[in-house]
XYZ file of C-alpha atoms in Angstrom:
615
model
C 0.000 0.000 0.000
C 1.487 2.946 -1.257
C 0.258 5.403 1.632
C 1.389 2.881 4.660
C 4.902 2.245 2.822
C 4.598 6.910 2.605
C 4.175 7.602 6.068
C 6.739 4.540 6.880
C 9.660 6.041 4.998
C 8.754 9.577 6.839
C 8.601 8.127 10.492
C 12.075 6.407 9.662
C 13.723 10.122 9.500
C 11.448 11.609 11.328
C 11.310 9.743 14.448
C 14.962 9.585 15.278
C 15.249 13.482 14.674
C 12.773 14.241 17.224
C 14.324 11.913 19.806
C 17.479 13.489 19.134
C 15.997 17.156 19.916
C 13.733 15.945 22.782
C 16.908 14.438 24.519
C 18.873 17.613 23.821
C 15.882 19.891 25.181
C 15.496 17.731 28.177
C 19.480 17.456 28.932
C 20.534 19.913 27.509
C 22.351 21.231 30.820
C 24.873 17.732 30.344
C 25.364 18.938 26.829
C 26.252 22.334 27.776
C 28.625 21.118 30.517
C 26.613 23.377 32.915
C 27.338 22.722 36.546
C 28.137 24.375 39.894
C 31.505 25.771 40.513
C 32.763 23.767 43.191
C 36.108 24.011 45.360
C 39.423 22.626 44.411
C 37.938 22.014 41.336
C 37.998 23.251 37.630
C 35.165 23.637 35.827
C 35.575 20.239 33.628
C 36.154 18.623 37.502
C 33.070 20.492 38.896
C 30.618 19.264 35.627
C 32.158 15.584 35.936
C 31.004 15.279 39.656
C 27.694 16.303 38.950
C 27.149 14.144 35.690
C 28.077 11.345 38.665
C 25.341 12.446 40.841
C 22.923 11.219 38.187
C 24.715 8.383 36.604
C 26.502 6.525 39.272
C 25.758 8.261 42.750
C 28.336 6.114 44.457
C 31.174 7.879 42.890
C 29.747 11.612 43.923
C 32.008 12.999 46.010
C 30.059 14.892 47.864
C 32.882 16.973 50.128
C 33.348 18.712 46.698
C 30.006 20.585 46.501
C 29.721 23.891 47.793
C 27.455 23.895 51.015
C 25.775 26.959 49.471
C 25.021 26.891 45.608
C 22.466 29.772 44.409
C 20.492 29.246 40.883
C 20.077 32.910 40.040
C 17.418 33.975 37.256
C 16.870 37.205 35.979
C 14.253 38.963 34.549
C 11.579 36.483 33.460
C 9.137 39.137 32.158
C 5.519 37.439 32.355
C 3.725 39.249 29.863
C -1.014 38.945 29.865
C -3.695 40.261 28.531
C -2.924 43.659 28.651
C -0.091 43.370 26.314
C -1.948 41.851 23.588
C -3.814 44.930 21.897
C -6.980 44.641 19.922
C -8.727 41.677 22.433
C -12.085 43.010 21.079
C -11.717 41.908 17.981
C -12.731 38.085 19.014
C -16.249 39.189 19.145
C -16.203 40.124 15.459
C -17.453 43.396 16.281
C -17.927 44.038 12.376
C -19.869 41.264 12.173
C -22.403 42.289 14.758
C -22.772 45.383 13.060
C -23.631 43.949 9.551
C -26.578 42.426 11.857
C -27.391 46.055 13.098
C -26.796 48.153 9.700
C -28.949 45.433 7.545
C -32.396 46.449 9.232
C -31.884 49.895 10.425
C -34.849 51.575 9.351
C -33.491 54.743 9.002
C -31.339 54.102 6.471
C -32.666 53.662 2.691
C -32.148 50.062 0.980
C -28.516 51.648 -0.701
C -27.473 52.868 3.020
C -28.294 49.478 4.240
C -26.264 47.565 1.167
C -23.574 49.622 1.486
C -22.635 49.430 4.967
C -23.202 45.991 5.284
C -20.881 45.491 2.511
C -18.267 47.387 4.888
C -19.199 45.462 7.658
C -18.575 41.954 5.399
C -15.109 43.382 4.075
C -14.238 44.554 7.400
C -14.804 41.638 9.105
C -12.295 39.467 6.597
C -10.026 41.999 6.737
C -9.869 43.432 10.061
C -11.663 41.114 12.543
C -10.400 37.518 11.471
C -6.713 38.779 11.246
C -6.602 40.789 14.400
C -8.155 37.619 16.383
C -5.998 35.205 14.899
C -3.031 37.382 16.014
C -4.846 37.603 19.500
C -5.098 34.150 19.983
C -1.739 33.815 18.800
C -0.079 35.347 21.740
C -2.126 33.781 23.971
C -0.574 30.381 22.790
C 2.475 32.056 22.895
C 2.032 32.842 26.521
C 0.981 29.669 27.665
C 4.149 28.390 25.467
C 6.542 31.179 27.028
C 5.353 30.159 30.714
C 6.290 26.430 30.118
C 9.259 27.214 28.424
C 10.135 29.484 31.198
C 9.227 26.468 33.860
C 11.494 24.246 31.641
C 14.620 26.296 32.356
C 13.634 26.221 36.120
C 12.832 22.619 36.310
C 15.420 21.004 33.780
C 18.263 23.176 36.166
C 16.822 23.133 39.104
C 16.694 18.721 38.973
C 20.409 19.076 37.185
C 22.362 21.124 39.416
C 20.669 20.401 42.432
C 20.791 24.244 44.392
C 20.283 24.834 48.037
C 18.575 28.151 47.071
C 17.295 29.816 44.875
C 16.516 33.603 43.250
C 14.455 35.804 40.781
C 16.475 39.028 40.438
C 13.339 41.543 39.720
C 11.031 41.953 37.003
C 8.707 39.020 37.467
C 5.794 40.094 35.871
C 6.034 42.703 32.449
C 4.537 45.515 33.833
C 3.779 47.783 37.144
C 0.949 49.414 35.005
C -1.807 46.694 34.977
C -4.731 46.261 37.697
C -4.723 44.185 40.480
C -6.933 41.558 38.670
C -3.988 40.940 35.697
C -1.279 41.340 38.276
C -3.053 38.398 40.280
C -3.372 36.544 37.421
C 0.406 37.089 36.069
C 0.974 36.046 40.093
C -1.100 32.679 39.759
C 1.089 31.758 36.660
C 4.578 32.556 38.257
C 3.987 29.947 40.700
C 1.859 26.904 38.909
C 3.099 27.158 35.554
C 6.853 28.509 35.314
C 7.941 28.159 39.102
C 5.659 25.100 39.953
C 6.239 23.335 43.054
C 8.279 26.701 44.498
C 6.641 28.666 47.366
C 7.510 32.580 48.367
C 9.755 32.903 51.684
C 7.868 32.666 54.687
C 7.445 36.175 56.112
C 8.922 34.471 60.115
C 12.305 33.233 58.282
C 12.664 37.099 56.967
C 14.544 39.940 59.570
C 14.865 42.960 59.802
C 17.716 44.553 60.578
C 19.221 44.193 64.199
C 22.247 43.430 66.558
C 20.343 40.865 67.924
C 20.726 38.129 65.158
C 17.003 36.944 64.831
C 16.385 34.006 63.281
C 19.425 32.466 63.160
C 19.747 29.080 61.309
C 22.657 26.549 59.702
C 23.433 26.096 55.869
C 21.794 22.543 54.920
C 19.249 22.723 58.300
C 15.502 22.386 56.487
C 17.536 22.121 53.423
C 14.597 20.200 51.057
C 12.636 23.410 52.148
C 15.094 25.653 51.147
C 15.334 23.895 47.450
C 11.709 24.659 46.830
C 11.622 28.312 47.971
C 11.993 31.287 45.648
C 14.041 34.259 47.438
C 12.060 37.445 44.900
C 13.444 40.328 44.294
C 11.476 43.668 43.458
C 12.011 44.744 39.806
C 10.998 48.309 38.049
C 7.903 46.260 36.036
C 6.842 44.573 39.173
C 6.603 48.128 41.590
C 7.890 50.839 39.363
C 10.849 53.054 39.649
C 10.984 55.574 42.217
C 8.738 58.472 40.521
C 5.837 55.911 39.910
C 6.323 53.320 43.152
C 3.090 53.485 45.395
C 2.170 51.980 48.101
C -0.480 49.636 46.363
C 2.081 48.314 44.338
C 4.371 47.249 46.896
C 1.509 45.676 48.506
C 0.548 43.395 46.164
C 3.790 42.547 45.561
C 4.691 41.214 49.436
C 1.581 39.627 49.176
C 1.818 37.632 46.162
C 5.755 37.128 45.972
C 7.167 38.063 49.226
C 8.686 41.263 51.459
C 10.743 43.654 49.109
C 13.245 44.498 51.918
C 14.881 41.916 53.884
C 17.854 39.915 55.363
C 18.376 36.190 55.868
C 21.475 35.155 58.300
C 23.245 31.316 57.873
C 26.256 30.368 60.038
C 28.042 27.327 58.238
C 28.558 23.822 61.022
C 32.130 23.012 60.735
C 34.373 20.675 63.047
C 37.090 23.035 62.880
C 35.706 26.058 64.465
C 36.950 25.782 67.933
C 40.053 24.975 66.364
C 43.114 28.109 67.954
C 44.641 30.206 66.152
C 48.264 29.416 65.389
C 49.926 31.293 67.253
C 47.624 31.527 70.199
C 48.822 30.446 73.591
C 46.990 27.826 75.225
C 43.863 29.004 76.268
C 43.505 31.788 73.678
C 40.689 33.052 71.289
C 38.904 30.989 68.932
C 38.067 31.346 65.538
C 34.632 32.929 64.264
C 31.972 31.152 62.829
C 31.565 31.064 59.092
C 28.497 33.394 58.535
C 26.694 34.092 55.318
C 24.145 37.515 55.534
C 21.504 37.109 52.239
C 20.700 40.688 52.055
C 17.406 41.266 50.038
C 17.252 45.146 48.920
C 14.489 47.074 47.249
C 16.816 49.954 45.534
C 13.880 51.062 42.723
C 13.451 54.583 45.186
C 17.462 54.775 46.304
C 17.350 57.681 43.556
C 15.585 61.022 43.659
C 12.653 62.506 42.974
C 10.256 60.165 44.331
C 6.698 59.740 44.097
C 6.126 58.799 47.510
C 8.423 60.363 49.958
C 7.933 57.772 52.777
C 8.425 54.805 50.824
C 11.853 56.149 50.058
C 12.554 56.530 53.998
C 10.975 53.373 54.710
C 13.807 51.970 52.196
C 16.573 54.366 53.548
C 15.652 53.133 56.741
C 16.519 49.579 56.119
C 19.582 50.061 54.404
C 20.546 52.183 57.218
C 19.828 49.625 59.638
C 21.626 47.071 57.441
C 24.904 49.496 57.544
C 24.482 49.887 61.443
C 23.776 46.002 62.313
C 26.945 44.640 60.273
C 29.833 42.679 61.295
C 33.092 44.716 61.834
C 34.935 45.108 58.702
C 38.005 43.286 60.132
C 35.728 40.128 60.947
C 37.109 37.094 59.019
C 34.990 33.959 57.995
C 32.175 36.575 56.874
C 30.213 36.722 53.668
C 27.832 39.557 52.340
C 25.840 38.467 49.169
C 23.267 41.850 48.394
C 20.375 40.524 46.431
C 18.906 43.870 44.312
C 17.654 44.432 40.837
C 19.084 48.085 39.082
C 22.816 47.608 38.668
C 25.417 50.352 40.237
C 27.092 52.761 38.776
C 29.260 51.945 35.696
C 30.722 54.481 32.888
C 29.324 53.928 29.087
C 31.022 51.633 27.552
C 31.839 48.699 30.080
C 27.880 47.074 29.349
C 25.942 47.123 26.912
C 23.241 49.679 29.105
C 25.295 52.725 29.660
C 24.111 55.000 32.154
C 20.729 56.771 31.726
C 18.033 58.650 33.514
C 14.358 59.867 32.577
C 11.417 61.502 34.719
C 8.194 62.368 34.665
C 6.910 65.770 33.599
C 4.346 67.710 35.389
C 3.004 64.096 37.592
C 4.384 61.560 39.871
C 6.332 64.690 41.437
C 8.568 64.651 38.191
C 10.411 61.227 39.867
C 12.170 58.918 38.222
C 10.333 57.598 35.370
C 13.302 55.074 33.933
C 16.497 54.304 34.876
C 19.696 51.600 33.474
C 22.033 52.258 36.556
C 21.488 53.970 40.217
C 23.624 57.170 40.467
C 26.994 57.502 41.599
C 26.185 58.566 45.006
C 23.189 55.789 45.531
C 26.204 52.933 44.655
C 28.768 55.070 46.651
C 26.923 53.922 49.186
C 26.136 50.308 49.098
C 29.530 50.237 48.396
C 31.053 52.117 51.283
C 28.114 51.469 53.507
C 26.752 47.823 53.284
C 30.334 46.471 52.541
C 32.308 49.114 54.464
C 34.979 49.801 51.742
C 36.484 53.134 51.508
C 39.095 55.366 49.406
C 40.713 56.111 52.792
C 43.703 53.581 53.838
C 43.728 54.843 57.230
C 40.158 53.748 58.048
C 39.107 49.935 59.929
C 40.704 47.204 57.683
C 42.462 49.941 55.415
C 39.117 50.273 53.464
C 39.202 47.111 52.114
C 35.967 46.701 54.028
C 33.877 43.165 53.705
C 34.120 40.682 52.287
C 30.822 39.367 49.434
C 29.234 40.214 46.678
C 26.576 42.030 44.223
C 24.232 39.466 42.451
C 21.448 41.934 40.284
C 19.372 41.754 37.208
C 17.164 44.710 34.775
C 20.345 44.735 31.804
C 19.166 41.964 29.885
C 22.277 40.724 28.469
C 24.258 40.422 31.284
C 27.175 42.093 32.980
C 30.636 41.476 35.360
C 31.728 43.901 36.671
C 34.543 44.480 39.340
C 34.356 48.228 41.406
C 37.585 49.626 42.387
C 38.952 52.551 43.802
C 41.869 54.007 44.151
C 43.087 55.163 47.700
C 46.132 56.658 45.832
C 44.714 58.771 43.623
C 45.089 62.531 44.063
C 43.218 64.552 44.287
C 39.701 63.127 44.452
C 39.244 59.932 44.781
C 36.271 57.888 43.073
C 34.770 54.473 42.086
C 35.538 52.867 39.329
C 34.656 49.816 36.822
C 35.947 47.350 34.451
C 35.124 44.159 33.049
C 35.606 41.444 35.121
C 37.749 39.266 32.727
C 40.098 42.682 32.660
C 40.468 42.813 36.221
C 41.659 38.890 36.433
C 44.169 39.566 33.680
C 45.748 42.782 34.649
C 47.265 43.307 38.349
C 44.141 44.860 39.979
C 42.918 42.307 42.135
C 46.339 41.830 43.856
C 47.466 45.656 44.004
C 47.867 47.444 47.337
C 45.421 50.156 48.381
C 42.908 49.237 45.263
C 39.669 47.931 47.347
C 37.047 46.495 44.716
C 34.058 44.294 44.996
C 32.411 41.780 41.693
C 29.196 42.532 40.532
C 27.378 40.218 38.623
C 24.333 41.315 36.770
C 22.941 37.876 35.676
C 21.415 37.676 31.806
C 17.896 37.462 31.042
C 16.442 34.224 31.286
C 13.841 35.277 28.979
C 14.246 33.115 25.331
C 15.390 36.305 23.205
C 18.301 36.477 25.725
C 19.142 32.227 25.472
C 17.078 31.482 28.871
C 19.976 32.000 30.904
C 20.448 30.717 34.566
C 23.482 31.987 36.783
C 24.964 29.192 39.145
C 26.767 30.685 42.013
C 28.526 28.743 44.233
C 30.119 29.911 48.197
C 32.074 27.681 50.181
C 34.571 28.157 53.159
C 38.231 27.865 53.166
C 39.663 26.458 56.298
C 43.190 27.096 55.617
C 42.348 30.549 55.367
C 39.859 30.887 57.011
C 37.446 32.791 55.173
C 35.041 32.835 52.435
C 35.386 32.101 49.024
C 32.997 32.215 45.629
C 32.690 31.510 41.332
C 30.141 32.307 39.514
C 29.359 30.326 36.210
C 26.206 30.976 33.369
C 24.038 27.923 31.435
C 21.648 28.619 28.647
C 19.117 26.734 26.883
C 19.167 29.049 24.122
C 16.237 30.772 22.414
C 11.904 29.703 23.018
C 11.940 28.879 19.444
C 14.007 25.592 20.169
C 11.362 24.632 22.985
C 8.648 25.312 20.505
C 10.159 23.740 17.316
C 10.708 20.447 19.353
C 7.185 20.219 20.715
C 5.774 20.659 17.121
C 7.718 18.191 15.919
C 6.555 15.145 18.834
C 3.023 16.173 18.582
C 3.535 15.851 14.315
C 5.018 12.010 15.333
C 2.929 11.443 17.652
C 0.047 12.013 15.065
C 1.852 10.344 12.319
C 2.101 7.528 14.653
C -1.439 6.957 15.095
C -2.067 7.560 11.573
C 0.474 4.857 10.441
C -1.357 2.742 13.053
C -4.910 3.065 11.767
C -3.405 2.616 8.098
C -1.438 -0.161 8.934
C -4.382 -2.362 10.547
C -7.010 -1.230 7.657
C -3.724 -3.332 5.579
C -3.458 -5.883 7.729
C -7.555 -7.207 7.831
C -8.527 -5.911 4.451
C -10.975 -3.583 5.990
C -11.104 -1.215 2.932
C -12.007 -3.818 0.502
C -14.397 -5.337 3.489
C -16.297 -1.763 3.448
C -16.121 -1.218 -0.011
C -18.120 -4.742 -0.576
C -20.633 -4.271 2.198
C -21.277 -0.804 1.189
C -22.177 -2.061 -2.176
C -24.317 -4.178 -1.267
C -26.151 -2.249 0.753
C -26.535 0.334 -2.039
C -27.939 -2.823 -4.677
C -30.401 -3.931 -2.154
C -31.457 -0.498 -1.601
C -32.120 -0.054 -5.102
C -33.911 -3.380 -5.609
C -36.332 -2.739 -2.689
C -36.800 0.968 -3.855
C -36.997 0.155 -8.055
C -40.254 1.351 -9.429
C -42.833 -1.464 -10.375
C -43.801 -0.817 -14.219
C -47.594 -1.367 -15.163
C -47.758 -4.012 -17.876
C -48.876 -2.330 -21.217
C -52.811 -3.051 -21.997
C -53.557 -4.535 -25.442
C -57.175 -4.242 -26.705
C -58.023 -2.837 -22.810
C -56.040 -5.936 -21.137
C -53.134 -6.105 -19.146
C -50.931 -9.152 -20.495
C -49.913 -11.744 -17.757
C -47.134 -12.793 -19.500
C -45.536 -9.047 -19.031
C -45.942 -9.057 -15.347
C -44.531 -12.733 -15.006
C -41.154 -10.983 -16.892
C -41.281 -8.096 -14.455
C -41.039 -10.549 -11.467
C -38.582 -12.420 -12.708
C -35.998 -9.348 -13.995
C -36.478 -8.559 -10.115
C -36.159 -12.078 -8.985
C -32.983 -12.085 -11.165
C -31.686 -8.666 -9.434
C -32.177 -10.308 -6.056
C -29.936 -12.920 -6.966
C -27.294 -11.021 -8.419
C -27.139 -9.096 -5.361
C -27.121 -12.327 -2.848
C -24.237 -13.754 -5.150
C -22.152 -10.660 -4.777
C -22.828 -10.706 -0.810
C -21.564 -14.238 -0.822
C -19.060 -14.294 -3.581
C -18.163 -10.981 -4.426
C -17.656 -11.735 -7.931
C -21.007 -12.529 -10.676
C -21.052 -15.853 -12.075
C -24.489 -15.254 -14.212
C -24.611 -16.192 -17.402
C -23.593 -13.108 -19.826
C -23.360 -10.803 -16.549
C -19.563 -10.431 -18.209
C -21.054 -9.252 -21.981
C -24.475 -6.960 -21.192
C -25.841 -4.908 -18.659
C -28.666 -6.472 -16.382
C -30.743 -3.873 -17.314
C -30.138 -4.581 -21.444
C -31.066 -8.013 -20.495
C -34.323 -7.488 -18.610
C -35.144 -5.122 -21.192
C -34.400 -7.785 -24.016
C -36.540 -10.284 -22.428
C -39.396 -8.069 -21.753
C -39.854 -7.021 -25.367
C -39.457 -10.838 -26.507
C -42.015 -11.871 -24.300
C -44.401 -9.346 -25.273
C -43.900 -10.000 -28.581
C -44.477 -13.553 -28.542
C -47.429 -12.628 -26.154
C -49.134 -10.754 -29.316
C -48.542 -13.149 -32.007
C -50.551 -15.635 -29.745
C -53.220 -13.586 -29.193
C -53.707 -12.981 -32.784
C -52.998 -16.874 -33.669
């Protein structure tokens, strides 16, 4: 059968492609070597220990995994309803006004023609394309959601974190009502973060010198995996000229507190251990701390809509400054959890600094912004993290030790922030590229304090649905903290999409070949094709007219009407032989038409019927 051997040939390419892509989509963290940096290890090391976590467990070494391993995720974007324009147009609004223009009375019969032939042209031309496209980016919604979740799931199984984070920007835009903003909210957390809950508002602190809330790295750890540390973005509040107090309230209450830290000491067996060159008796060693703090800086900047919104923030990051470790405290970590990068000159990302505000409303704030101002990163810099441009200040300005992890550039940034306590006369902050900083001698220079900032890449698909993996463990020998920071990437939604098409075309082929194969196999065509002619010649035997027998001199002949019921007879028998045989065995069936036949024999019989009569 030509069509079974058709559809064959094509699931014999096509089949084998589309496992192919399905395995890649599925894996395709192993194929892009993507795996936690871990200590003592390169990054070949670090990828081959985790591809032995799934294969063969026993040979995970598990005292090379970092104790605290972060999937970060920027910028996911959710877009609804209210970005799709035109929704109307699913009620054909043209057509129900070819309904309303074809019997208004006021209009003559030519009013009423004409507009109605708008309304039909307009309806083709305006209404069916504009709700196709609708209905097109719904799909694409629901597809961008899953595809989304994919990225979340695939690395979130793969890599195995202890925590995890959305930099900002969770939803597309801080203009939409409550209703779309609850509905963008329901999606975030049962389509694309499914199975992930918000931080509990009683493991969040505020600021104090009381540490509340204290807990250990790995304590409640299959908790920990499933909860999503959120961070505020510009589309999720607004920036500081349009950030109101509604906004922020729907955000805590859908994805969590915007301003916040989280404190984790780290259980070692050395930490009583002395001090070298301690006497007997002498001091012992910290405990390894980590402080997760969660910062809101969308208002750091000036104007602002809402002035006490701004000192609410002020007033955290204030208490943050006041309630931190002494900058000469070893075995301590800082990782600041924000969304608008600092400061950086053009040139070093691809957003180069850039401010616009509001005219005439919103108290002329801050309507858009790529980087906070020099003086709001002057002081995270000098105040969370207690580095300063002055040598002779606590810990010669080198200040603490941690890091910057923040989102809103969609490609991506690292940076390193320097300055230069050497510098005459004025003394400022700086930036370069990471990379530069690890190749030239400014890590390692004298009187140069810096800090890495890592703006983590979009994990939206036009961006390669990027996920950071950032990794912090503790050095013994030194006694202090140390960190890497590594990117994986799916690569663009039309690779999800493309391989999802392509199963669901298999899986339909499939059934197709299936049906065609077992129509092959029991002859069910030919089967049909017999019974349904069959049915069709009984049908027309039942249903035939009956002819009246011509009248000669005023008398119907009997010897007509014995032909007629025997041409029928003869019918009826054809039709049971084809029911049983399928093939007609009559004699001359092969020459002449039945209907020739009967015909034939009628007019003989008539004939003869005459000649006797006049005999």
């Amino acid at each position: 059968m030509f069509l079974l051997s058709l559809v064959r040939h094509v699931l014999f390419v096509s089949v084998p492609l589309s496992l192919i892509l399905t395995t890649y989509l599925y894996l395709y963290p192993l194929f892009h070597l993507c795996a936690f940096p871990a200590p003592e290890l390169d990054a070949r090391s670090a990828y081959t220990n985790t591809l032995w976590q799934h294969v063969l467990p026993s040979s995970h070494n598990i005292s090379r995994v970092a104790p605290f391993r972060l999937l970060a995720l920027g910028d996911p974007q959710l877009e609804g309803e209210s970005s799709i324009r035109d929704t109307n147009s699913t009620t054909f609004p043209n057509l129900s006004n070819l309904w309303k223009d074809a019997f208004k009375k006021k209009h003559n019969i030519l009013q009423r023609i004409r507009h109605s032939l708008h309304d039909i042209i307009d309806f083709y031309l305006d209404d069916i394309p504009k709700a196709l496209e609708v209905y097109r980016k719904r799909v694409d919604h629901v597809g961008n959601d899953y595809y989304l979740g994919h990225i979340y799931r695939t690395m979130h199984w793969w890599t195995d974190p202890t925590h995890v984070t959305v930099l900002g920007d969770l939803v597309g835009s801080q203009w939409i009502n409550d209703k779309e903003f609850e509905s963008r909210g329901w999606r975030y957390w049962n389509r694309v973060f499914r199975g992930g809950e918000r931080v509990p508002d009683e493991l969040t602190s505020a600021p104090s010198q009381e540490v509340q809330n204290l807990r250990f790295l790995g304590d409640d750890a299959a908790a920990w995996k499933k909860r999503i540390i959120n961070v505020a973005g510009n589309h999720d509040i607004g920036y500081a000229g349009d950030l109101t107090s509604d906004r922020l309230e729907r955000f805590e209450r859908v994805f969590g507190k915007p301003n916040y830290e989280m404190r984790f000491q780290l259980p070692i067996n050395s930490t009583l251990v002395k001090t070298e060159d301690s006497v007997e008796g002498g001091e012992e060693r910290p405990v390894p701390e980590l402080r997760i703090v969660v910062l809101n800086d969308m208002n750091l900047d000036t104007p602002v809509g809402v002035k006490e919104l701004q000192d609410e923030t002020y007033q955290f990051l204030n208490g943050i400054i006041t309630t931190s470790k002494d900058v000469t405290r070893p075995a301590h970590f800082t990782l600041v959890l924000t969304h608008i990068p600092l400061y950086k000159d053009a040139g070093i990302c691809v957003d180069g600094p850039f401010f616009d505000f509001f005219s005439d409303y919103f108290n002329n704030g801050v309507k858009e912004q790529n980087h906070l101002s020099r003086d709001a990163s002057k002081g995270i810099l000098e105040g969370i993290f207690g580095m300063s441009g002055d040598s002779y200040t606590a810990g010669q300005g080198f200040g603490r030790y941690g890091t910057v992890l923040n989102g809103h550039d969609h490609e991506g940034c690292d940076i390193y922030h320097y300055i230069n306590q050497s510098s005459p006369p004025e003394r400022r902050w700086e930036a370069t590229r990471w990379k530069d900083a690890q190749t030239s001698d400014l890590l390692d220079t004298p009187g140069i304090p810096g800090i890495r900032e890592t703006t983590v890449r979009s994990m939206m698909g036009d961006f390669a649905g990027n996920a950071g993996l950032m990794s912090l463990w503790f050095d013994e020998e030194t006694w202090d903290w140390r960190y890497e920071f590594a990117n994986c990437g799916l690569g663009t939604q039309h690779i999800w999409w493309t391989v999802h098409v392509w199963d669901f075309i298999n899986v339909i082929l499939v059934v197709v070949y299936g049906i065609i194969y077992v129509i092959d196999k029991f002859d069910l065509m030919e089967k049909f094709q017999k019974s349904s002619t069959r049915r069709f010649l009984k049908w027309v035997s039942k249903n035939r007219p009956v002819r009246k027998a011509p009248l000669v001199n005023g008398h119907t002949t009997p010897n007509l009407l014995a032909n007629e019921r025997n041409a029928r007879d003869e019918n009826t028998e054809v039709v049971d032989q084809l029911g049983t045989t399928g093939k007609l065995d009559i004699s001359g069936a092969g020459r002449k038409s039945l209907r020739k036949k009967s015909k034939r024999s009628l007019n003989g019989s008539a004939n003869s019927s005459v000649v006797s009569m006049y005999s």
